mmCIF file of C-alpha atoms in Angstrom:
data_model
loop_
_atom_site.group_PDB
_atom_site.id
_atom_site.type_symbol
_atom_site.label_atom_id
_atom_site.label_comp_id
_atom_site.label_asym_id
_atom_site.label_seq_id
_atom_site.Cartn_x
_atom_site.Cartn_y
_atom_site.Cartn_z
ATOM 1 C CA UNK A 63 0.000 0.000 0.000
ATOM 2 C CA UNK A 64 2.793 2.407 0.931
ATOM 3 C CA UNK A 65 4.783 1.543 -2.226
ATOM 4 C CA UNK A 66 1.751 2.239 -4.440
ATOM 5 C CA UNK A 67 1.227 5.575 -2.718
ATOM 6 C CA UNK A 68 4.886 6.511 -3.263
ATOM 7 C CA UNK A 69 4.666 5.554 -6.934
ATOM 8 C CA UNK A 70 1.615 7.768 -7.356
ATOM 9 C CA UNK A 71 3.232 10.690 -5.559
ATOM 10 C CA UNK A 72 6.655 10.360 -7.249
ATOM 11 C CA UNK A 73 5.824 12.378 -10.415
ATOM 12 C CA UNK A 74 4.295 15.188 -8.347
ATOM 13 C CA UNK A 75 7.236 15.280 -5.921
ATOM 14 C CA UNK A 76 9.663 15.265 -8.856
ATOM 15 C CA UNK A 77 7.773 18.130 -10.488
ATOM 16 C CA UNK A 78 7.785 20.224 -7.307
ATOM 17 C CA UNK A 79 11.474 19.606 -6.606
ATOM 18 C CA UNK A 80 12.444 20.505 -10.178
ATOM 19 C CA UNK A 81 10.282 23.619 -10.076
ATOM 20 C CA UNK A 82 11.926 24.679 -6.807
ATOM 21 C CA UNK A 83 15.399 24.181 -8.273
ATOM 22 C CA UNK A 84 14.534 26.229 -11.356
ATOM 23 C CA UNK A 85 13.165 29.081 -9.191
ATOM 24 C CA UNK A 86 16.281 29.105 -6.982
ATOM 25 C CA UNK A 87 18.637 29.191 -9.970
ATOM 26 C CA UNK A 88 16.620 31.505 -12.215
ATOM 27 C CA UNK A 89 16.188 34.216 -9.571
ATOM 28 C CA UNK A 90 19.689 33.635 -8.178
ATOM 29 C CA UNK A 91 18.370 33.029 -4.682
ATOM 30 C CA UNK A 92 20.984 32.368 -1.987
ATOM 31 C CA UNK A 93 21.807 28.700 -1.734
ATOM 32 C CA UNK A 94 24.386 27.209 0.590
ATOM 33 C CA UNK A 95 25.417 23.581 0.301
ATOM 34 C CA UNK A 96 28.077 22.218 2.665
ATOM 35 C CA UNK A 97 31.218 20.833 0.978
ATOM 36 C CA UNK A 98 30.495 22.738 -2.287
ATOM 37 C CA UNK A 99 32.253 26.063 -2.738
ATOM 38 C CA UNK A 100 30.679 29.033 -4.460
ATOM 39 C CA UNK A 101 32.745 28.612 -7.640
ATOM 40 C CA UNK A 102 31.505 25.059 -8.123
ATOM 41 C CA UNK A 103 27.952 26.150 -7.315
ATOM 42 C CA UNK A 104 28.160 28.915 -9.911
ATOM 43 C CA UNK A 105 29.415 26.410 -12.500
ATOM 44 C CA UNK A 106 26.545 24.098 -11.580
ATOM 45 C CA UNK A 107 24.014 26.876 -12.187
ATOM 46 C CA UNK A 108 25.495 27.728 -15.577
ATOM 47 C CA UNK A 109 25.602 24.102 -16.747
ATOM 48 C CA UNK A 110 22.102 23.373 -15.466
ATOM 49 C CA UNK A 111 20.542 26.400 -17.162
ATOM 50 C CA UNK A 112 22.456 25.799 -20.394
ATOM 51 C CA UNK A 113 21.145 22.244 -20.569
ATOM 52 C CA UNK A 114 17.590 23.406 -19.940
ATOM 53 C CA UNK A 115 17.746 26.263 -22.434
ATOM 54 C CA UNK A 116 19.373 23.992 -25.022
ATOM 55 C CA UNK A 117 16.803 21.212 -24.753
ATOM 56 C CA UNK A 118 13.516 23.014 -24.062
ATOM 57 C CA UNK A 119 13.057 24.411 -27.598
ATOM 58 C CA UNK A 120 13.438 20.908 -29.015
ATOM 59 C CA UNK A 121 10.971 19.449 -26.527
ATOM 60 C CA UNK A 122 8.517 22.215 -27.397
ATOM 61 C CA UNK A 123 8.961 21.479 -31.102
ATOM 62 C CA UNK A 124 8.540 17.769 -30.409
ATOM 63 C CA UNK A 125 5.301 18.127 -28.465
ATOM 64 C CA UNK A 126 3.900 20.508 -31.084
ATOM 65 C CA UNK A 127 4.656 18.005 -33.840
ATOM 66 C CA UNK A 128 3.158 15.262 -31.680
ATOM 67 C CA UNK A 129 -0.014 17.316 -31.136
ATOM 68 C CA UNK A 130 -0.332 18.104 -34.847
ATOM 69 C CA UNK A 131 -0.001 14.400 -35.610
ATOM 70 C CA UNK A 132 -2.628 13.621 -32.990
ATOM 71 C CA UNK A 133 -5.173 16.090 -34.384
ATOM 72 C CA UNK A 134 -4.584 16.110 -38.137
ATOM 73 C CA UNK A 135 -3.160 12.674 -39.008
ATOM 74 C CA UNK A 136 -5.442 9.673 -38.770
ATOM 75 C CA UNK A 137 -4.470 6.241 -37.524
ATOM 76 C CA UNK A 138 -5.193 4.749 -40.961
ATOM 77 C CA UNK A 139 -2.820 7.208 -42.653
ATOM 78 C CA UNK A 140 0.066 6.287 -40.320
ATOM 79 C CA UNK A 141 -0.590 2.589 -40.872
ATOM 80 C CA UNK A 142 -0.785 3.085 -44.648
ATOM 81 C CA UNK A 143 2.460 5.082 -44.907
ATOM 82 C CA UNK A 144 4.543 2.827 -42.628
ATOM 83 C CA UNK A 145 6.295 -0.080 -44.411
ATOM 84 C CA UNK A 146 5.256 -3.513 -43.159
ATOM 85 C CA UNK A 147 8.271 -5.366 -44.503
ATOM 86 C CA UNK A 148 10.753 -5.393 -41.573
ATOM 87 C CA UNK A 149 13.927 -4.436 -43.484
ATOM 88 C CA UNK A 150 12.168 -1.573 -45.288
ATOM 89 C CA UNK A 151 10.562 -0.548 -41.987
ATOM 90 C CA UNK A 152 13.902 -0.375 -40.203
ATOM 91 C CA UNK A 153 15.442 1.628 -43.062
ATOM 92 C CA UNK A 154 12.408 3.916 -43.012
ATOM 93 C CA UNK A 155 12.811 4.544 -39.275
ATOM 94 C CA UNK A 156 16.575 5.031 -39.573
ATOM 95 C CA UNK A 157 16.234 7.670 -42.305
ATOM 96 C CA UNK A 158 13.243 9.590 -40.900
ATOM 97 C CA UNK A 159 15.684 11.970 -39.244
ATOM 98 C CA UNK A 160 16.677 13.270 -42.678
ATOM 99 C CA UNK A 161 13.110 14.587 -43.086
ATOM 100 C CA UNK A 162 12.454 15.428 -39.419
ATOM 101 C CA UNK A 163 15.782 16.590 -37.892
ATOM 102 C CA UNK A 164 14.575 16.714 -34.295
ATOM 103 C CA UNK A 165 16.774 16.571 -31.215
ATOM 104 C CA UNK A 166 16.591 13.401 -29.098
ATOM 105 C CA UNK A 167 14.550 15.263 -26.471
ATOM 106 C CA UNK A 168 11.874 16.204 -28.993
ATOM 107 C CA UNK A 169 11.608 12.790 -30.616
ATOM 108 C CA UNK A 170 10.286 10.835 -27.654
ATOM 109 C CA UNK A 171 6.799 12.437 -27.504
ATOM 110 C CA UNK A 172 6.540 12.286 -31.314
ATOM 111 C CA UNK A 173 7.404 8.588 -31.422
ATOM 112 C CA UNK A 174 5.021 7.755 -28.588
ATOM 113 C CA UNK A 175 2.247 9.403 -30.577
ATOM 114 C CA UNK A 176 3.205 7.551 -33.759
ATOM 115 C CA UNK A 177 3.255 4.173 -31.960
ATOM 116 C CA UNK A 178 -0.154 4.865 -30.442
ATOM 117 C CA UNK A 179 -1.453 5.639 -33.915
ATOM 118 C CA UNK A 180 -0.316 2.361 -35.387
ATOM 119 C CA UNK A 181 3.376 2.673 -36.303
ATOM 120 C CA UNK A 182 5.190 -0.568 -35.392
ATOM 121 C CA UNK A 183 7.075 -0.010 -32.170
ATOM 122 C CA UNK A 184 10.406 -1.246 -33.522
ATOM 123 C CA UNK A 185 10.315 1.427 -36.260
ATOM 124 C CA UNK A 186 9.544 4.163 -33.730
ATOM 125 C CA UNK A 187 12.374 3.078 -31.435
ATOM 126 C CA UNK A 188 14.780 3.000 -34.394
ATOM 127 C CA UNK A 189 13.762 6.588 -35.180
ATOM 128 C CA UNK A 190 14.546 7.638 -31.590
ATOM 129 C CA UNK A 191 18.021 6.104 -31.839
ATOM 130 C CA UNK A 192 18.974 7.131 -35.383
ATOM 131 C CA UNK A 193 17.187 10.459 -35.736
ATOM 132 C CA UNK A 194 19.511 12.519 -33.484
ATOM 133 C CA UNK A 195 22.503 11.449 -35.604
ATOM 134 C CA UNK A 196 21.346 10.665 -39.137
ATOM 135 C CA UNK A 197 20.156 14.120 -40.124
ATOM 136 C CA UNK A 198 21.703 16.962 -42.138
ATOM 137 C CA UNK A 199 22.110 19.351 -39.193
ATOM 138 C CA UNK A 200 24.199 16.923 -37.142
ATOM 139 C CA UNK A 201 26.226 15.834 -40.165
ATOM 140 C CA UNK A 202 27.078 19.467 -40.945
ATOM 141 C CA UNK A 203 28.143 20.247 -37.367
ATOM 142 C CA UNK A 204 30.277 17.075 -37.209
ATOM 143 C CA UNK A 205 31.924 17.877 -40.549
ATOM 144 C CA UNK A 206 32.719 21.402 -39.372
ATOM 145 C CA UNK A 207 34.149 20.167 -36.048
ATOM 146 C CA UNK A 208 36.389 17.592 -37.779
ATOM 147 C CA UNK A 209 37.357 19.420 -40.960
ATOM 148 C CA UNK A 210 40.843 17.928 -40.785
ATOM 149 C CA UNK A 211 39.463 14.374 -40.401
ATOM 150 C CA UNK A 212 36.154 14.307 -42.357
ATOM 151 C CA UNK A 213 36.134 10.524 -42.215
ATOM 152 C CA UNK A 214 34.820 10.856 -38.644
ATOM 153 C CA UNK A 215 31.678 12.567 -39.964
ATOM 154 C CA UNK A 216 31.085 9.792 -42.516
ATOM 155 C CA UNK A 217 31.881 7.100 -39.970
ATOM 156 C CA UNK A 218 29.461 8.625 -37.463
ATOM 157 C CA UNK A 219 26.588 8.355 -39.943
ATOM 158 C CA UNK A 220 27.609 4.867 -41.055
ATOM 159 C CA UNK A 221 28.024 3.432 -37.563
ATOM 160 C CA UNK A 222 24.746 4.963 -36.403
ATOM 161 C CA UNK A 223 22.905 3.376 -39.331
ATOM 162 C CA UNK A 224 24.573 -0.005 -38.741
ATOM 163 C CA UNK A 225 23.712 0.009 -35.022
ATOM 164 C CA UNK A 226 20.106 1.144 -35.448
ATOM 165 C CA UNK A 227 19.386 -1.285 -38.297
ATOM 166 C CA UNK A 228 20.732 -4.149 -36.196
ATOM 167 C CA UNK A 229 18.699 -3.107 -33.145
ATOM 168 C CA UNK A 230 15.575 -2.606 -35.257
ATOM 169 C CA UNK A 231 15.779 -6.118 -36.718
ATOM 170 C CA UNK A 232 16.401 -7.606 -33.255
ATOM 171 C CA UNK A 233 13.381 -5.748 -31.846
ATOM 172 C CA UNK A 234 11.231 -6.928 -34.753
ATOM 173 C CA UNK A 235 12.289 -10.512 -34.101
ATOM 174 C CA UNK A 236 12.072 -10.641 -30.320
ATOM 175 C CA UNK A 237 9.833 -7.813 -29.044
ATOM 176 C CA UNK A 238 6.322 -9.147 -28.578
ATOM 177 C CA UNK A 239 4.740 -6.829 -25.981
ATOM 178 C CA UNK A 240 3.694 -3.229 -26.381
ATOM 179 C CA UNK A 241 6.774 -1.313 -25.140
ATOM 180 C CA UNK A 242 4.821 1.743 -23.955
ATOM 181 C CA UNK A 243 4.100 2.100 -20.254
ATOM 182 C CA UNK A 244 0.451 2.677 -20.939
ATOM 183 C CA UNK A 245 -1.593 1.752 -23.981
ATOM 184 C CA UNK A 246 -4.442 4.008 -24.955
ATOM 185 C CA UNK A 247 -7.287 1.912 -26.421
ATOM 186 C CA UNK A 248 -8.742 2.897 -29.763
ATOM 187 C CA UNK A 249 -12.044 3.808 -28.136
ATOM 188 C CA UNK A 250 -10.313 6.203 -25.771
ATOM 189 C CA UNK A 251 -8.125 7.520 -28.567
ATOM 190 C CA UNK A 252 -11.177 8.351 -30.646
ATOM 191 C CA UNK A 253 -12.383 10.656 -27.879
ATOM 192 C CA UNK A 254 -9.244 12.804 -27.898
ATOM 193 C CA UNK A 255 -8.055 12.864 -31.491
ATOM 194 C CA UNK A 256 -10.287 15.773 -32.320
ATOM 195 C CA UNK A 257 -11.825 16.623 -35.672
ATOM 196 C CA UNK A 258 -10.477 15.225 -38.906
ATOM 197 C CA UNK A 259 -10.137 11.585 -37.783
ATOM 198 C CA UNK A 260 -12.235 8.509 -37.965
ATOM 199 C CA UNK A 261 -15.165 10.063 -36.166
ATOM 200 C CA UNK A 262 -17.758 11.845 -38.297
ATOM 201 C CA UNK A 263 -17.474 15.610 -37.951
ATOM 202 C CA UNK A 264 -18.871 16.501 -41.351
ATOM 203 C CA UNK A 265 -21.874 18.349 -39.900
ATOM 204 C CA UNK A 266 -19.839 20.584 -37.576
ATOM 205 C CA UNK A 267 -19.508 24.267 -38.473
ATOM 206 C CA UNK A 268 -16.052 25.082 -39.987
ATOM 207 C CA UNK A 269 -15.373 27.710 -37.314
ATOM 208 C CA UNK A 270 -16.212 25.220 -34.561
ATOM 209 C CA UNK A 271 -14.011 22.573 -36.201
ATOM 210 C CA UNK A 272 -11.074 24.999 -36.392
ATOM 211 C CA UNK A 273 -11.555 26.085 -32.779
ATOM 212 C CA UNK A 274 -11.798 22.460 -31.663
ATOM 213 C CA UNK A 275 -8.602 21.540 -33.480
ATOM 214 C CA UNK A 276 -6.717 24.497 -32.039
ATOM 215 C CA UNK A 277 -7.927 23.648 -28.521
ATOM 216 C CA UNK A 278 -6.960 20.008 -28.980
ATOM 217 C CA UNK A 279 -3.456 20.956 -30.181
ATOM 218 C CA UNK A 280 -2.877 23.230 -27.184
ATOM 219 C CA UNK A 281 -4.252 20.628 -24.774
ATOM 220 C CA UNK A 282 -2.078 17.789 -26.060
ATOM 221 C CA UNK A 283 1.007 20.015 -26.308
ATOM 222 C CA UNK A 284 0.704 21.350 -22.764
ATOM 223 C CA UNK A 285 0.113 17.879 -21.282
ATOM 224 C CA UNK A 286 3.101 16.335 -23.012
ATOM 225 C CA UNK A 287 5.354 19.363 -22.426
ATOM 226 C CA UNK A 288 4.891 19.230 -18.659
ATOM 227 C CA UNK A 289 5.122 15.436 -18.627
ATOM 228 C CA UNK A 290 8.416 15.371 -20.551
ATOM 229 C CA UNK A 291 9.742 18.611 -19.049
ATOM 230 C CA UNK A 292 9.986 17.421 -15.473
ATOM 231 C CA UNK A 293 12.122 14.441 -16.463
ATOM 232 C CA UNK A 294 14.322 16.673 -18.586
ATOM 233 C CA UNK A 295 14.833 19.078 -15.662
ATOM 234 C CA UNK A 296 15.685 16.255 -13.278
ATOM 235 C CA UNK A 297 18.103 14.756 -15.829
ATOM 236 C CA UNK A 298 19.727 18.165 -16.344
ATOM 237 C CA UNK A 299 20.046 18.520 -12.561
ATOM 238 C CA UNK A 300 21.898 15.215 -12.231
ATOM 239 C CA UNK A 301 24.037 15.964 -15.286
ATOM 240 C CA UNK A 302 25.050 19.383 -13.954
ATOM 241 C CA UNK A 303 26.013 17.862 -10.599
ATOM 242 C CA UNK A 304 28.161 15.237 -12.294
ATOM 243 C CA UNK A 305 29.844 17.695 -14.659
ATOM 244 C CA UNK A 306 30.606 20.049 -11.768
ATOM 245 C CA UNK A 307 32.215 17.340 -9.650
ATOM 246 C CA UNK A 308 34.143 15.597 -12.457
ATOM 247 C CA UNK A 309 37.690 17.020 -12.858
ATOM 248 C CA UNK A 310 38.603 17.413 -16.527
ATOM 249 C CA UNK A 311 42.306 16.878 -15.778
ATOM 250 C CA UNK A 312 41.594 13.259 -14.872
ATOM 251 C CA UNK A 313 40.608 12.487 -18.468
ATOM 252 C CA UNK A 314 43.974 12.990 -20.126
ATOM 253 C CA UNK A 315 45.621 9.756 -19.012
ATOM 254 C CA UNK A 316 42.714 7.457 -19.906
ATOM 255 C CA UNK A 317 43.212 7.818 -23.664
ATOM 256 C CA UNK A 318 46.373 5.716 -23.471
ATOM 257 C CA UNK A 319 44.368 2.514 -22.837
ATOM 258 C CA UNK A 320 43.055 1.099 -26.115
ATOM 259 C CA UNK A 321 39.918 -0.715 -24.866
ATOM 260 C CA UNK A 322 39.232 1.479 -21.860
ATOM 261 C CA UNK A 323 39.081 4.771 -23.749
ATOM 262 C CA UNK A 324 35.958 3.969 -25.891
ATOM 263 C CA UNK A 325 34.130 2.635 -22.834
ATOM 264 C CA UNK A 326 35.088 5.711 -20.870
ATOM 265 C CA UNK A 327 34.028 8.086 -23.648
ATOM 266 C CA UNK A 328 30.642 6.370 -23.927
ATOM 267 C CA UNK A 329 30.133 6.778 -20.201
ATOM 268 C CA UNK A 330 31.327 10.364 -20.470
ATOM 269 C CA UNK A 331 28.820 11.050 -23.269
ATOM 270 C CA UNK A 332 26.062 9.481 -21.179
ATOM 271 C CA UNK A 333 26.811 11.787 -18.248
ATOM 272 C CA UNK A 334 27.391 14.969 -20.260
ATOM 273 C CA UNK A 335 24.023 14.651 -22.066
ATOM 274 C CA UNK A 336 24.985 17.192 -24.738
ATOM 275 C CA UNK A 337 22.658 17.827 -27.672
ATOM 276 C CA UNK A 338 23.743 16.007 -30.847
ATOM 277 C CA UNK A 339 23.949 19.274 -32.775
ATOM 278 C CA UNK A 340 26.865 20.477 -30.638
ATOM 279 C CA UNK A 341 28.550 17.381 -29.187
ATOM 280 C CA UNK A 342 30.984 17.111 -32.115
ATOM 281 C CA UNK A 343 32.778 20.268 -30.972
ATOM 282 C CA UNK A 344 33.175 18.775 -27.491
ATOM 283 C CA UNK A 345 34.544 15.572 -29.017
ATOM 284 C CA UNK A 346 36.958 17.582 -31.157
ATOM 285 C CA UNK A 347 38.480 19.088 -28.015
ATOM 286 C CA UNK A 348 39.574 15.559 -27.004
ATOM 287 C CA UNK A 349 41.100 14.702 -30.387
ATOM 288 C CA UNK A 350 44.625 15.067 -29.019
ATOM 289 C CA UNK A 351 44.008 12.693 -26.095
ATOM 290 C CA UNK A 352 41.798 9.944 -27.557
ATOM 291 C CA UNK A 353 41.900 7.779 -30.683
ATOM 292 C CA UNK A 354 39.251 7.829 -33.397
ATOM 293 C CA UNK A 355 37.401 4.794 -31.992
ATOM 294 C CA UNK A 356 36.881 6.537 -28.647
ATOM 295 C CA UNK A 357 35.741 9.761 -30.351
ATOM 296 C CA UNK A 358 33.396 7.795 -32.618
ATOM 297 C CA UNK A 359 31.930 5.925 -29.643
ATOM 298 C CA UNK A 360 31.319 9.271 -27.925
ATOM 299 C CA UNK A 361 29.615 10.723 -31.024
ATOM 300 C CA UNK A 362 27.314 7.744 -31.616
ATOM 301 C CA UNK A 363 26.430 6.461 -28.164
ATOM 302 C CA UNK A 364 25.731 9.848 -26.532
ATOM 303 C CA UNK A 365 22.877 10.974 -28.830
ATOM 304 C CA UNK A 366 21.291 7.524 -28.648
ATOM 305 C CA UNK A 367 21.468 7.069 -24.886
ATOM 306 C CA UNK A 368 22.312 9.751 -22.333
ATOM 307 C CA UNK A 369 21.262 10.538 -18.783
ATOM 308 C CA UNK A 370 18.459 12.987 -19.468
ATOM 309 C CA UNK A 371 16.842 11.075 -22.316
ATOM 310 C CA UNK A 372 17.096 7.820 -20.333
ATOM 311 C CA UNK A 373 14.809 9.361 -17.704
ATOM 312 C CA UNK A 374 12.449 10.495 -20.467
ATOM 313 C CA UNK A 375 12.513 7.036 -22.070
ATOM 314 C CA UNK A 376 11.700 5.451 -18.706
ATOM 315 C CA UNK A 377 8.696 7.765 -18.435
ATOM 316 C CA UNK A 378 7.357 6.534 -21.784
ATOM 317 C CA UNK A 379 8.616 2.965 -22.284
ATOM 318 C CA UNK A 380 8.724 -0.055 -20.018
ATOM 319 C CA UNK A 381 11.863 -0.394 -17.908
ATOM 320 C CA UNK A 382 12.843 -3.697 -19.490
ATOM 321 C CA UNK A 383 12.886 -2.342 -23.035
ATOM 322 C CA UNK A 384 14.884 0.743 -21.968
ATOM 323 C CA UNK A 385 17.524 -1.392 -20.231
ATOM 324 C CA UNK A 386 17.659 -3.668 -23.289
ATOM 325 C CA UNK A 387 18.234 -0.672 -25.556
ATOM 326 C CA UNK A 388 21.026 0.643 -23.315
ATOM 327 C CA UNK A 389 22.843 -2.712 -23.345
ATOM 328 C CA UNK A 390 22.405 -3.220 -27.103
ATOM 329 C CA UNK A 391 23.583 0.293 -27.923
ATOM 330 C CA UNK A 392 26.586 -0.027 -25.619
ATOM 331 C CA UNK A 393 27.760 -3.376 -27.019
ATOM 332 C CA UNK A 394 27.120 -2.565 -30.693
ATOM 333 C CA UNK A 395 28.694 0.905 -30.535
ATOM 334 C CA UNK A 396 31.739 -0.466 -28.703
ATOM 335 C CA UNK A 397 32.318 -3.224 -31.273
ATOM 336 C CA UNK A 398 31.395 -1.015 -34.231
ATOM 337 C CA UNK A 399 33.683 1.856 -33.231
ATOM 338 C CA UNK A 400 36.630 -0.523 -33.050
ATOM 339 C CA UNK A 401 35.767 -2.032 -36.459
ATOM 340 C CA UNK A 402 35.452 1.412 -38.053
ATOM 341 C CA UNK A 403 38.758 2.434 -36.456
ATOM 342 C CA UNK A 404 40.510 -0.546 -38.006
ATOM 343 C CA UNK A 405 38.809 -0.262 -41.415
ATOM 344 C CA UNK A 406 38.869 3.515 -41.899
ATOM 345 C CA UNK A 407 41.573 5.070 -39.722
ATOM 346 C CA UNK A 408 44.399 2.508 -39.852
#
């Protein structure tokens, strides 16, 4: 009984704690934490706010796209446009980022909406993993960051496609349950999709239909924004704490170990939780200390799985599928980065 009560109260407590932290930092209220000096606290505030300001526009874009899909795109249209052949479906999901170059934070609400509307779950999950990397914006930023070694930009796209295609085919073969935490039945969905879907709204006045659609878009967007936002804020809070306490000088000696350096850089990318549009410039700053396989592992694993989007994934998908994705991404990126290093850079 007590555990159920705690589970019900956890989202509200998380929301209130995140809101309190934002108020303290935004208004620069006095905050004293034992064992943390003011310089470190100031760095924490800067990192925390930069993560929030970097990710919030993408979440807002994601929930707006999700709401537009909910109101204007019918279930039958999604099912008709999505390939049913598994290989074509995985390729379709891997290359959707070229058309919709959303950040990883903005993709999760969009994909949840698409899965609820009939897109096969393995295609949606592939889009979440590949979309933050396989898109023109990220390719351009990576190419600019590694102008002296453009092969890293090509390898980043190639390894991301190889990993996501492999994961997509494995999910198609072995995933049998609905991966979402909650499944909205079609009868309930029909009550919230608004005008323009399977229900008959042909007799409604055009002005009423337009007002109803606008209201539905705002309602869905606000619900999903606050649902996703609290997990983003909590993830940014943890990330800022870790970045503040992690000494950068300790990184220099790790690059000397061939197998340890890619593993370390993947863990580093997970903790940093940097947006995929700017992480290439961070990776470039380590080019003198780490080999290409470690840099490639950082560039591919981080956008797929990091601290803040793991919390958001756990809010949407079942824990088992999220843990499976983390393990698969880790193993495949580790092996693939080494193979690309041998094939391309040696």
